[in-house]
mmCIF file of N, CA and C in Angstrom:
data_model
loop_
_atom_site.group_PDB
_atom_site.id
_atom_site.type_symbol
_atom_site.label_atom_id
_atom_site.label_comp_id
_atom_site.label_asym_id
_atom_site.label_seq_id
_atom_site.Cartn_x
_atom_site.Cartn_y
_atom_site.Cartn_z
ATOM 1 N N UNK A 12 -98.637 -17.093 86.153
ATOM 2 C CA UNK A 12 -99.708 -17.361 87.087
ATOM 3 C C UNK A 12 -100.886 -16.427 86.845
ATOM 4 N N UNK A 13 -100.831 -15.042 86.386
ATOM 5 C CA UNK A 13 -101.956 -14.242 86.264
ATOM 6 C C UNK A 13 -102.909 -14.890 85.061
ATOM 7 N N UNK A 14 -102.042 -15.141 83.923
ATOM 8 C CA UNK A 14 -102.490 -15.586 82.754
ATOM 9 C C UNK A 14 -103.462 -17.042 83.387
ATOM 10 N N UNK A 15 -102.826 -17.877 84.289
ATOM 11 C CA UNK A 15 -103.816 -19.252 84.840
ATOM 12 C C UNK A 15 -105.021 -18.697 85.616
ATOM 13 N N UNK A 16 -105.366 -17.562 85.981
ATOM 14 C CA UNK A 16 -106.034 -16.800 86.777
ATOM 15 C C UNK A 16 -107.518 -16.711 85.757
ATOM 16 N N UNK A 17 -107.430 -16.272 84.388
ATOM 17 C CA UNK A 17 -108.155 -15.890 83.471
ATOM 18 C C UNK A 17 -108.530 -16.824 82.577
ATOM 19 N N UNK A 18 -108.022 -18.372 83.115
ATOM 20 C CA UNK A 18 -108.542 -19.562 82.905
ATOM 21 C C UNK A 18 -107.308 -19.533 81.736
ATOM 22 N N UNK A 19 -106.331 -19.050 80.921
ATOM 23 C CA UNK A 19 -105.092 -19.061 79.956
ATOM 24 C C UNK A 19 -104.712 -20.206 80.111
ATOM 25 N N UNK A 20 -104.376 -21.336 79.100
ATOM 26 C CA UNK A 20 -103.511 -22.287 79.327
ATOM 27 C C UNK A 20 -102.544 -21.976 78.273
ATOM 28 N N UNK A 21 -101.359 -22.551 78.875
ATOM 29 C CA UNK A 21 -99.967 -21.934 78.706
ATOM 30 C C UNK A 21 -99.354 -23.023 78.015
ATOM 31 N N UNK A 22 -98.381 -22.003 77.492
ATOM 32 C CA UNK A 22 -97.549 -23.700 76.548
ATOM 33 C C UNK A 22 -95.939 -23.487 76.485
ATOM 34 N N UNK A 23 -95.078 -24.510 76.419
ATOM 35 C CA UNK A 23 -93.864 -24.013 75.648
ATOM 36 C C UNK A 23 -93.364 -24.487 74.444
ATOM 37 N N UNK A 24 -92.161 -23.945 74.368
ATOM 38 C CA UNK A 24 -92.410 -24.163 72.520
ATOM 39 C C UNK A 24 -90.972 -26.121 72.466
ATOM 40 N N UNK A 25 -91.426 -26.652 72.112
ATOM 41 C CA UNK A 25 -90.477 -27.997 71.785
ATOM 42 C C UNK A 25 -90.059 -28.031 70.382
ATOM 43 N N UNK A 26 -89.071 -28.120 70.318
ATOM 44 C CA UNK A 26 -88.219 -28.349 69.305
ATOM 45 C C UNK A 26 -88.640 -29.870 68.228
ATOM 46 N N UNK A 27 -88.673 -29.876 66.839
ATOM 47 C CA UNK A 27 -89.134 -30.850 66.463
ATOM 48 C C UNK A 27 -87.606 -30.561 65.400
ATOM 49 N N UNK A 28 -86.933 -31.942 65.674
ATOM 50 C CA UNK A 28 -85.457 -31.620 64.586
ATOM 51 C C UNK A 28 -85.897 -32.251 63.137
ATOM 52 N N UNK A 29 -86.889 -32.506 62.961
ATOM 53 C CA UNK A 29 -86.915 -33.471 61.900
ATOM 54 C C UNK A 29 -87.484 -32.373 60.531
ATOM 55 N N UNK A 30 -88.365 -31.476 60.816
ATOM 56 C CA UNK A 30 -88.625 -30.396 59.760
ATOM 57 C C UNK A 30 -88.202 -29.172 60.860
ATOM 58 N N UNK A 31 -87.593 -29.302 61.454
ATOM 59 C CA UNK A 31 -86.771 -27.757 62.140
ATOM 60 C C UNK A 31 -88.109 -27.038 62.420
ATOM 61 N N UNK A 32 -89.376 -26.988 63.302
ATOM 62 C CA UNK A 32 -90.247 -25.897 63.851
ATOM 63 C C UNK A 32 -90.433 -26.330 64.712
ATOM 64 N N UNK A 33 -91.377 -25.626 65.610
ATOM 65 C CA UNK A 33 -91.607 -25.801 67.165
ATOM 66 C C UNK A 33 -92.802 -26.424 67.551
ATOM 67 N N UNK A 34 -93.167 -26.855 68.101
ATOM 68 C CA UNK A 34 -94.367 -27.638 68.303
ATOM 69 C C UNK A 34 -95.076 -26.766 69.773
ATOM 70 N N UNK A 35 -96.092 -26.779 70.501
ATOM 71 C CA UNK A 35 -96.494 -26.077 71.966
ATOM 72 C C UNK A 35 -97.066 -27.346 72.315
ATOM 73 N N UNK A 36 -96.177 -27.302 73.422
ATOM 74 C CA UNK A 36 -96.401 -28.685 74.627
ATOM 75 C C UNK A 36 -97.677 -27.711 75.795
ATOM 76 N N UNK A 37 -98.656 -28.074 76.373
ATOM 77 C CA UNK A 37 -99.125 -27.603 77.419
ATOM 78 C C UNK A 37 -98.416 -27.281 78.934
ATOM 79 N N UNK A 38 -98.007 -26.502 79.304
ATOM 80 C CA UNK A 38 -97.483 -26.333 80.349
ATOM 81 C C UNK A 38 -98.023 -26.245 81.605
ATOM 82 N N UNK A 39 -98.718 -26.380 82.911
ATOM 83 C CA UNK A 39 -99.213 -26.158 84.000
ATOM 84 C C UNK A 39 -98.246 -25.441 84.981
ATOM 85 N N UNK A 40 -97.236 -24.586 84.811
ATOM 86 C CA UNK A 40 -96.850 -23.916 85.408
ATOM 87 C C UNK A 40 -95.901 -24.722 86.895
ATOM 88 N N UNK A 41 -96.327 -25.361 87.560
ATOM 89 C CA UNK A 41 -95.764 -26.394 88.373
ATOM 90 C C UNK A 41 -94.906 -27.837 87.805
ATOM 91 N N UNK A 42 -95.256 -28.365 86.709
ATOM 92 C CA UNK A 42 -94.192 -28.861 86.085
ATOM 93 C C UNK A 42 -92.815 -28.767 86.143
ATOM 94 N N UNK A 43 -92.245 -30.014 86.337
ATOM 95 C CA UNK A 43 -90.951 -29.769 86.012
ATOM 96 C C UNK A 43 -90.602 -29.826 84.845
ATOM 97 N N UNK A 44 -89.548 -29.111 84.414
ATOM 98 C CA UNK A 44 -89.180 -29.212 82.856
ATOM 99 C C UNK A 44 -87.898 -30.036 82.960
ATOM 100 N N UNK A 45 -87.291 -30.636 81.604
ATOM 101 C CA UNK A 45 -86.376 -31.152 81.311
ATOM 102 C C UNK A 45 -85.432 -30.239 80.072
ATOM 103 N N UNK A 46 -84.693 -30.474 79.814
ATOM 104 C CA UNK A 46 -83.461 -29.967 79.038
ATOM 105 C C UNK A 46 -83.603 -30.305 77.833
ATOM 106 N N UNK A 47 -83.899 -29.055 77.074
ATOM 107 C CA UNK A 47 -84.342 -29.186 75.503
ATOM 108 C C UNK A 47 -82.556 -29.154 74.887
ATOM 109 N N UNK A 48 -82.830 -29.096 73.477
ATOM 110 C CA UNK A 48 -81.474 -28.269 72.360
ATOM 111 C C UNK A 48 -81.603 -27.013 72.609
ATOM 112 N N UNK A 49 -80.744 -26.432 72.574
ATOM 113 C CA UNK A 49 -79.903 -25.177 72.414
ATOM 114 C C UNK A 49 -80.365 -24.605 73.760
ATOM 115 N N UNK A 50 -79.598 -25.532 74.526
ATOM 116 C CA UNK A 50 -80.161 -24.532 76.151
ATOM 117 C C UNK A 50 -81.358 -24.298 76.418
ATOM 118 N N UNK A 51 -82.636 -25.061 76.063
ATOM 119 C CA UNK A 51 -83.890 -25.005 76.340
ATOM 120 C C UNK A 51 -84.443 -25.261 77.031
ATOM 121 N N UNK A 52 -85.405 -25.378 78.357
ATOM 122 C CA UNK A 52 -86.500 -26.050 78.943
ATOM 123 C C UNK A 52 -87.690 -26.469 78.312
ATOM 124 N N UNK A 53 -88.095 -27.761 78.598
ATOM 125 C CA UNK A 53 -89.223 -27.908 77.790
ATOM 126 C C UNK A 53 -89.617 -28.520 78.638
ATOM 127 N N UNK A 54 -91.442 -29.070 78.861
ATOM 128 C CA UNK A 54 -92.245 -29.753 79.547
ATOM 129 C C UNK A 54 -91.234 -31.286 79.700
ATOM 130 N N UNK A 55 -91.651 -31.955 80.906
ATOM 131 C CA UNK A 55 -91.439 -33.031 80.978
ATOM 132 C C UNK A 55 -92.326 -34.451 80.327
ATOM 133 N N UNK A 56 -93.141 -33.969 80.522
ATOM 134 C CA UNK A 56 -94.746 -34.963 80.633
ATOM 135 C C UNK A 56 -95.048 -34.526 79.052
ATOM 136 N N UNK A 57 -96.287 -35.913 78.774
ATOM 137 C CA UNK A 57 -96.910 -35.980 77.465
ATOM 138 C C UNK A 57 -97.929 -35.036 77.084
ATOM 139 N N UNK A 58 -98.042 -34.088 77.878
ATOM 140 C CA UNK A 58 -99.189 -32.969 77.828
ATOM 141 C C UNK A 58 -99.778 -33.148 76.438
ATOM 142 N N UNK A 59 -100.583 -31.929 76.454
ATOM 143 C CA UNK A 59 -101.148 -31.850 75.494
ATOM 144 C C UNK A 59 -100.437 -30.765 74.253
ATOM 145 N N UNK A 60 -100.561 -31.359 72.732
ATOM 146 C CA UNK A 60 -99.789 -30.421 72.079
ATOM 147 C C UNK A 60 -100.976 -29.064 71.848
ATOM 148 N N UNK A 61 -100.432 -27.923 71.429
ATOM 149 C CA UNK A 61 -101.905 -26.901 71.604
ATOM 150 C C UNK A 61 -101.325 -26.482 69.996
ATOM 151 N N UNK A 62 -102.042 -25.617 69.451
ATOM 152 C CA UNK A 62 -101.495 -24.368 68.617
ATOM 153 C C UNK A 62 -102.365 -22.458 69.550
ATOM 154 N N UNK A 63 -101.097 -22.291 69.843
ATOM 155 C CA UNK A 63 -101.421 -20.864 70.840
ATOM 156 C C UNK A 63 -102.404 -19.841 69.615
ATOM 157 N N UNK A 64 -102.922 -19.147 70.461
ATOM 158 C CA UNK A 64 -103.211 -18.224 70.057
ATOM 159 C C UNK A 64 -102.563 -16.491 70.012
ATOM 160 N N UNK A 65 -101.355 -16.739 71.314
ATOM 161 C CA UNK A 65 -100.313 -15.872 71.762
ATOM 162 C C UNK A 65 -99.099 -16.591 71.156
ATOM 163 N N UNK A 66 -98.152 -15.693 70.768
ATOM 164 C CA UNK A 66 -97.108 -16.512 70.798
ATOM 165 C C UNK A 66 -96.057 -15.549 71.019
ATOM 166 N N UNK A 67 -95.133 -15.653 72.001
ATOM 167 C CA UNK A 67 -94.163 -14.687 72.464
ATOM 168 C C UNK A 67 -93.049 -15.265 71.907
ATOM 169 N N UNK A 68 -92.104 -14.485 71.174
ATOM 170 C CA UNK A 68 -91.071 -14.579 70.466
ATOM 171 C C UNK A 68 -89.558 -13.708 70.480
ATOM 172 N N UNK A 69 -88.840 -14.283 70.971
ATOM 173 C CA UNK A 69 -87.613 -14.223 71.681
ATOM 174 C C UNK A 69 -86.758 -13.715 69.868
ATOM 175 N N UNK A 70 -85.531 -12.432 70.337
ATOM 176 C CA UNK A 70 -85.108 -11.528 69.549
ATOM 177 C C UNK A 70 -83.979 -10.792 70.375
ATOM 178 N N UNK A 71 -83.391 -11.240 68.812
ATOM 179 C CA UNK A 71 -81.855 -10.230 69.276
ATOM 180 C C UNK A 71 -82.204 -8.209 69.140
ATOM 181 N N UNK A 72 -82.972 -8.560 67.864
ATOM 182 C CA UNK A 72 -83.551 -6.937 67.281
ATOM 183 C C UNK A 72 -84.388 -6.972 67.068
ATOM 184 N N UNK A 73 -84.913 -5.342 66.198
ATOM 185 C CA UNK A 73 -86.236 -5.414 66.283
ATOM 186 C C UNK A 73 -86.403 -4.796 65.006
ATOM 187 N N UNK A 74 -86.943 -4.012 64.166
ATOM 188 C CA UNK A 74 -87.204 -2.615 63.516
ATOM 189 C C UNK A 74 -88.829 -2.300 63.425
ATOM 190 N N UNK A 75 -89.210 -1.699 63.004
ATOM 191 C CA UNK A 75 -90.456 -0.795 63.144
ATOM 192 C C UNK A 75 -91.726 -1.308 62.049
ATOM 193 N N UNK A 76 -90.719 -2.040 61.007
ATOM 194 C CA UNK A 76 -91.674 -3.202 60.335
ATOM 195 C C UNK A 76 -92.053 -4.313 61.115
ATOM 196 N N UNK A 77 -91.446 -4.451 62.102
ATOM 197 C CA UNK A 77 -92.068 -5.815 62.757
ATOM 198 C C UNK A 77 -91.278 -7.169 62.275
ATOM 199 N N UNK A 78 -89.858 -7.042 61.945
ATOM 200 C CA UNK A 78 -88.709 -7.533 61.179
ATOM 201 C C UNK A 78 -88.363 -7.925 62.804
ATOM 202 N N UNK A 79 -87.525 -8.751 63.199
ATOM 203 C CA UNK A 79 -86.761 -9.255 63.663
ATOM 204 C C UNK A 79 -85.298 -10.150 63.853
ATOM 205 N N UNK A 80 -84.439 -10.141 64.286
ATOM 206 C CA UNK A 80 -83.283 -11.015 64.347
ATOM 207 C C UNK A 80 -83.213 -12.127 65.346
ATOM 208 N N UNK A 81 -83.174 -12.941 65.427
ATOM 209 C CA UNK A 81 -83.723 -14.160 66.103
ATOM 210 C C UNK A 81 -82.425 -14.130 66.054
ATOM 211 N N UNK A 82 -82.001 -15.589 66.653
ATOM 212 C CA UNK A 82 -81.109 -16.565 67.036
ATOM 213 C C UNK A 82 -80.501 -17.480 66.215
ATOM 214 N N UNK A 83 -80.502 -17.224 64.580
ATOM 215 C CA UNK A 83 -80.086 -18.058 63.971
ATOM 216 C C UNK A 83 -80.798 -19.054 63.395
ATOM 217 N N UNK A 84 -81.599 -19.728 64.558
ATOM 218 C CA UNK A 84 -82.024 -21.454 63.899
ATOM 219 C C UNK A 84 -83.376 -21.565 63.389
ATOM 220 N N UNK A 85 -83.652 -19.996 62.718
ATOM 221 C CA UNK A 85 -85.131 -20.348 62.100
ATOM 222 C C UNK A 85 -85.991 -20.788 61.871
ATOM 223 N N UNK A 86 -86.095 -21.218 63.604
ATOM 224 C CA UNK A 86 -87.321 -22.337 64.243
ATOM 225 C C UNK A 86 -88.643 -21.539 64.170
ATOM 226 N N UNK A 87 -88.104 -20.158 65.025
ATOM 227 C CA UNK A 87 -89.939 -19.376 65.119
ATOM 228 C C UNK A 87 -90.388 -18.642 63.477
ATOM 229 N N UNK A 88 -89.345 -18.614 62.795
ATOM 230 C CA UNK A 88 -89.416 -18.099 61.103
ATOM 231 C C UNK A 88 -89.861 -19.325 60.508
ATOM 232 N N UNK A 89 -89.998 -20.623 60.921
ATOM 233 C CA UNK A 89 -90.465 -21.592 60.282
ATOM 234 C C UNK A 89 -91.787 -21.925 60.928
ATOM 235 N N UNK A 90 -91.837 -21.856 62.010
ATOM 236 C CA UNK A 90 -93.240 -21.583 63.103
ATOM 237 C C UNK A 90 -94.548 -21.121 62.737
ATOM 238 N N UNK A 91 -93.854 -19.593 62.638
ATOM 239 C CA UNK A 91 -94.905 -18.510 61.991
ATOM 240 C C UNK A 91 -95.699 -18.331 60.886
ATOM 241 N N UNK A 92 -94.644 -18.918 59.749
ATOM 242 C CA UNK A 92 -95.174 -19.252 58.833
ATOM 243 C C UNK A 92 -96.392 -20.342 58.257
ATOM 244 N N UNK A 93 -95.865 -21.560 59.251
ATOM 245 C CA UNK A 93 -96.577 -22.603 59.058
ATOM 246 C C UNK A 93 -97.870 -22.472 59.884
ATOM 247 N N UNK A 94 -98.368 -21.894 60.527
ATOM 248 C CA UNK A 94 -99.511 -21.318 60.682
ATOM 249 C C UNK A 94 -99.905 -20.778 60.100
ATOM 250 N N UNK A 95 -99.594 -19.719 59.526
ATOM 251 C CA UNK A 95 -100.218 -18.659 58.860
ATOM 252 C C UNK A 95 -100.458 -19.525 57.350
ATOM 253 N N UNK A 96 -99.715 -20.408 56.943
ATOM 254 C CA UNK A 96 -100.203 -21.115 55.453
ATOM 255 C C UNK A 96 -101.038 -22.505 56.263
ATOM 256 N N UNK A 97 -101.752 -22.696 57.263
ATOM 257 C CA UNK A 97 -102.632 -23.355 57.806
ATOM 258 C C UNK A 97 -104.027 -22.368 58.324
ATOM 259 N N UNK A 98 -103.454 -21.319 58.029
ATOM 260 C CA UNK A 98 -104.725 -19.904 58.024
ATOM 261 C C UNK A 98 -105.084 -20.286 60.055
ATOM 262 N N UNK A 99 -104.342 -20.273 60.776
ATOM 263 C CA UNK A 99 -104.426 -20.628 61.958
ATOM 264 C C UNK A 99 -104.485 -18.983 62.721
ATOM 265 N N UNK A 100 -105.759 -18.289 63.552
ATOM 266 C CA UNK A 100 -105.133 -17.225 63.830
ATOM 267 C C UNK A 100 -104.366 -16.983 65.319
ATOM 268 N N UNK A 101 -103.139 -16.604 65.765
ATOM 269 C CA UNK A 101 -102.730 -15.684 66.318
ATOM 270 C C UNK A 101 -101.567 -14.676 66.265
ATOM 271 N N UNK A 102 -101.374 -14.393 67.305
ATOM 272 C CA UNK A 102 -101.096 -12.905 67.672
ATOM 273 C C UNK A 102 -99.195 -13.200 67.987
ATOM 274 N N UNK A 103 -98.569 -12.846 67.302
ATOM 275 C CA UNK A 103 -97.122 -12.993 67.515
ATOM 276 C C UNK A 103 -96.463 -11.781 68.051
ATOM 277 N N UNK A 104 -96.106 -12.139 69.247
ATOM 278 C CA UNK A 104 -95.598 -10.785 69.920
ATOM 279 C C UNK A 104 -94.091 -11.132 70.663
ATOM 280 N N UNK A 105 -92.960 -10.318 69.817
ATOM 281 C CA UNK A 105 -92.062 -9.803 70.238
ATOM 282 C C UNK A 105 -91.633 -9.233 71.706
ATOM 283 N N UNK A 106 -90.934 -9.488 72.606
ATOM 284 C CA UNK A 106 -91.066 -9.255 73.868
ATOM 285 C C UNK A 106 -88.789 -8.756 73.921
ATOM 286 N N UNK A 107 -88.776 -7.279 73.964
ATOM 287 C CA UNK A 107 -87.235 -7.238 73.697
ATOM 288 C C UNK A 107 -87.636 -5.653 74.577
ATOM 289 N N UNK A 108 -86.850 -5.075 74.656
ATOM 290 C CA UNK A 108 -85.440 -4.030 75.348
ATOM 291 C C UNK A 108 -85.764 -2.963 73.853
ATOM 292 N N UNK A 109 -85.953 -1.815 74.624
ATOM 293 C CA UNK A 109 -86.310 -0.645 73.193
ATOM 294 C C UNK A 109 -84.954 -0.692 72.805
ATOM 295 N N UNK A 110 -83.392 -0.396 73.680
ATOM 296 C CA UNK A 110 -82.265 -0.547 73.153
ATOM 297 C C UNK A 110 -81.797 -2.013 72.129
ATOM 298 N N UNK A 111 -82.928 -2.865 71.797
ATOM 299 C CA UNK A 111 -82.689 -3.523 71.112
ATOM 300 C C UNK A 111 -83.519 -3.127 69.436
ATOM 301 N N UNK A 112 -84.365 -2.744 69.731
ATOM 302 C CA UNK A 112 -84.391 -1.253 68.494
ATOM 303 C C UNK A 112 -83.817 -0.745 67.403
ATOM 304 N N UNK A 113 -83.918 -1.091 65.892
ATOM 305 C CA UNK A 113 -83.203 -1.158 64.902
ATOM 306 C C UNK A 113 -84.024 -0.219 63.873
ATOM 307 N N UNK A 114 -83.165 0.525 63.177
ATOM 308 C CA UNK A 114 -83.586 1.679 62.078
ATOM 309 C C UNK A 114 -84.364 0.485 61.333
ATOM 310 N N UNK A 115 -83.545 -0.463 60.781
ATOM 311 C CA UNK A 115 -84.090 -1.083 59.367
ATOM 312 C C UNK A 115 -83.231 -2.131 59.603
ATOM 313 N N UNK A 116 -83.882 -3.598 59.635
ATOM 314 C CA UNK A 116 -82.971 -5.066 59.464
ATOM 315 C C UNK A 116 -82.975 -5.570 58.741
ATOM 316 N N UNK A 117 -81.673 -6.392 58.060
ATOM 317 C CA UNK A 117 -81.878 -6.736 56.780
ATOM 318 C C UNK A 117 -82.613 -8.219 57.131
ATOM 319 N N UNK A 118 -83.452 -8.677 56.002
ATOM 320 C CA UNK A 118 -84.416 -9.466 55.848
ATOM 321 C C UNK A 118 -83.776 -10.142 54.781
ATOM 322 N N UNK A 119 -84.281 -11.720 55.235
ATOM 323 C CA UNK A 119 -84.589 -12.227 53.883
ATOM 324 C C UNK A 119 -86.137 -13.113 53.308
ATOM 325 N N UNK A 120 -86.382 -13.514 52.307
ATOM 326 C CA UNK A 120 -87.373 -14.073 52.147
ATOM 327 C C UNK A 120 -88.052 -14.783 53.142
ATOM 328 N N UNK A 121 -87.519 -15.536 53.517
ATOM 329 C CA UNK A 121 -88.072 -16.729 55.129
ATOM 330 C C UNK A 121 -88.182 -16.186 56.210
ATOM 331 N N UNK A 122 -87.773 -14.505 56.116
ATOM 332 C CA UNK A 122 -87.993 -13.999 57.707
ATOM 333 C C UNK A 122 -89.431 -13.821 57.854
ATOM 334 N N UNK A 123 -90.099 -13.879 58.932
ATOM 335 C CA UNK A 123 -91.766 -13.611 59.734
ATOM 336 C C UNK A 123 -91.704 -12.298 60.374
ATOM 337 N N UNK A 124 -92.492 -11.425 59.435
ATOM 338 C CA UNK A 124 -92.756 -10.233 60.806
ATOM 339 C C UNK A 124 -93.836 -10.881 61.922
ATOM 340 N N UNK A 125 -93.386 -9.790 63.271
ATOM 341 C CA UNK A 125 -94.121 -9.859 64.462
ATOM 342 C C UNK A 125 -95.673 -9.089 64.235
ATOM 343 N N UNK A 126 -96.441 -9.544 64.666
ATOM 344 C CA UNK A 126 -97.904 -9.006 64.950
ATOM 345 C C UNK A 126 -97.731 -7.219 65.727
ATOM 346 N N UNK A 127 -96.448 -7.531 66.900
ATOM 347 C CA UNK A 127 -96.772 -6.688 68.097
ATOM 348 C C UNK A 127 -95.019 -6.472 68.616
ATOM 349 N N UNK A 128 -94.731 -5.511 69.076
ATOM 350 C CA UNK A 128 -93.509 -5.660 70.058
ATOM 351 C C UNK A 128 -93.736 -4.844 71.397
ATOM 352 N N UNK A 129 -93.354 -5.579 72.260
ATOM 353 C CA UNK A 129 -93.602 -4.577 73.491
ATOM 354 C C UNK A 129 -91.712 -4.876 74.070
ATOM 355 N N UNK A 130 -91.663 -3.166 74.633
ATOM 356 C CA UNK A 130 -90.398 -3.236 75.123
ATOM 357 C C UNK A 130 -91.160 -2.182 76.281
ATOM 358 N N UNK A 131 -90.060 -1.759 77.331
ATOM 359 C CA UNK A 131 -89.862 -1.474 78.623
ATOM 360 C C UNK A 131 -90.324 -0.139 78.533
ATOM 361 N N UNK A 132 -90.455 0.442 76.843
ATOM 362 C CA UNK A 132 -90.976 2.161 76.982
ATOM 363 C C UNK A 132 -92.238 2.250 75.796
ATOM 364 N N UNK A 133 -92.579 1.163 75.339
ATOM 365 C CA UNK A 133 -93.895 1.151 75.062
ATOM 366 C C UNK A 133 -94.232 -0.560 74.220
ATOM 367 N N UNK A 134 -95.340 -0.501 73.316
ATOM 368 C CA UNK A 134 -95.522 -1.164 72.379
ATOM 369 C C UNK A 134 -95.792 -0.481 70.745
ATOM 370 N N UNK A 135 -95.125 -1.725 70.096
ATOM 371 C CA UNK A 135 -94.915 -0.978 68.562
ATOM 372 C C UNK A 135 -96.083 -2.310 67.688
ATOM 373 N N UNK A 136 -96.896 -1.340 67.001
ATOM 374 C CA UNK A 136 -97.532 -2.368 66.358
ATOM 375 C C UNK A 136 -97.717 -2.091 64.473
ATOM 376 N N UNK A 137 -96.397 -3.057 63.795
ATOM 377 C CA UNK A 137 -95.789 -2.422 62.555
ATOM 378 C C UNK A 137 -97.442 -2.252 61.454
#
């Protein structure tokens, strides 16, 4: 709601199974959502699709490169990328628990570093 305050329109991320990335549905905050894959909420309605300029990104870990451990289904590692080879700009920010905080994660080629991480005892910007 603060973010709708500053005129922000908001989005969530929808699952597209057919090339595995996420698409941003427009959200209005009062919406009801419906039941995405893998335990998801997603918009109900045909909104509008956006490409954010924020994008908050959900993580098991973290490390200090701006490396992350996601969830397996290398939706936001396929996400990130495909913006960035569409030269699209924003700001990818990590949102985790400093105890989720890692010396060094192993990576592989297809992983996306984060722009930003903010946890509960500061922000890290690799």
């Amino acid at each position: 709601k603060a973010l709708s305050a500053f005129q922000c329109r908001c989005a969530l991320p929808v699952m597209n199974g057919k090339n595995r990335h996420l698409a941003f549905r427009e959200w209005d905050l009062v919406e009801d959502l419906k039941d995405g894959p893998y335990g998801t909420q997603e918009p109900k309605s045909d909104l509008l699709y956006v490409m954010p300029d924020i994008m908050l990104v959900p993580l098991l870990a973290f490390d200090e490169r701006g490396m992350r451990l996601g969830y397996g289904g290398g939706y936001y590692d396929r996400t990130l990328q495909a913006y960035r080879d569409k030269g699209h700009p924003f700001t990818a920010i990590g949102v985790a628990y400093e105890g989720q905080k890692r010396a060094k994660l192993p990576t592989a080629k297809y992983d996306q570093p984060l722009d930003i991480i903010v946890t509960e005892q500061g922000i890290y910007r690799p």
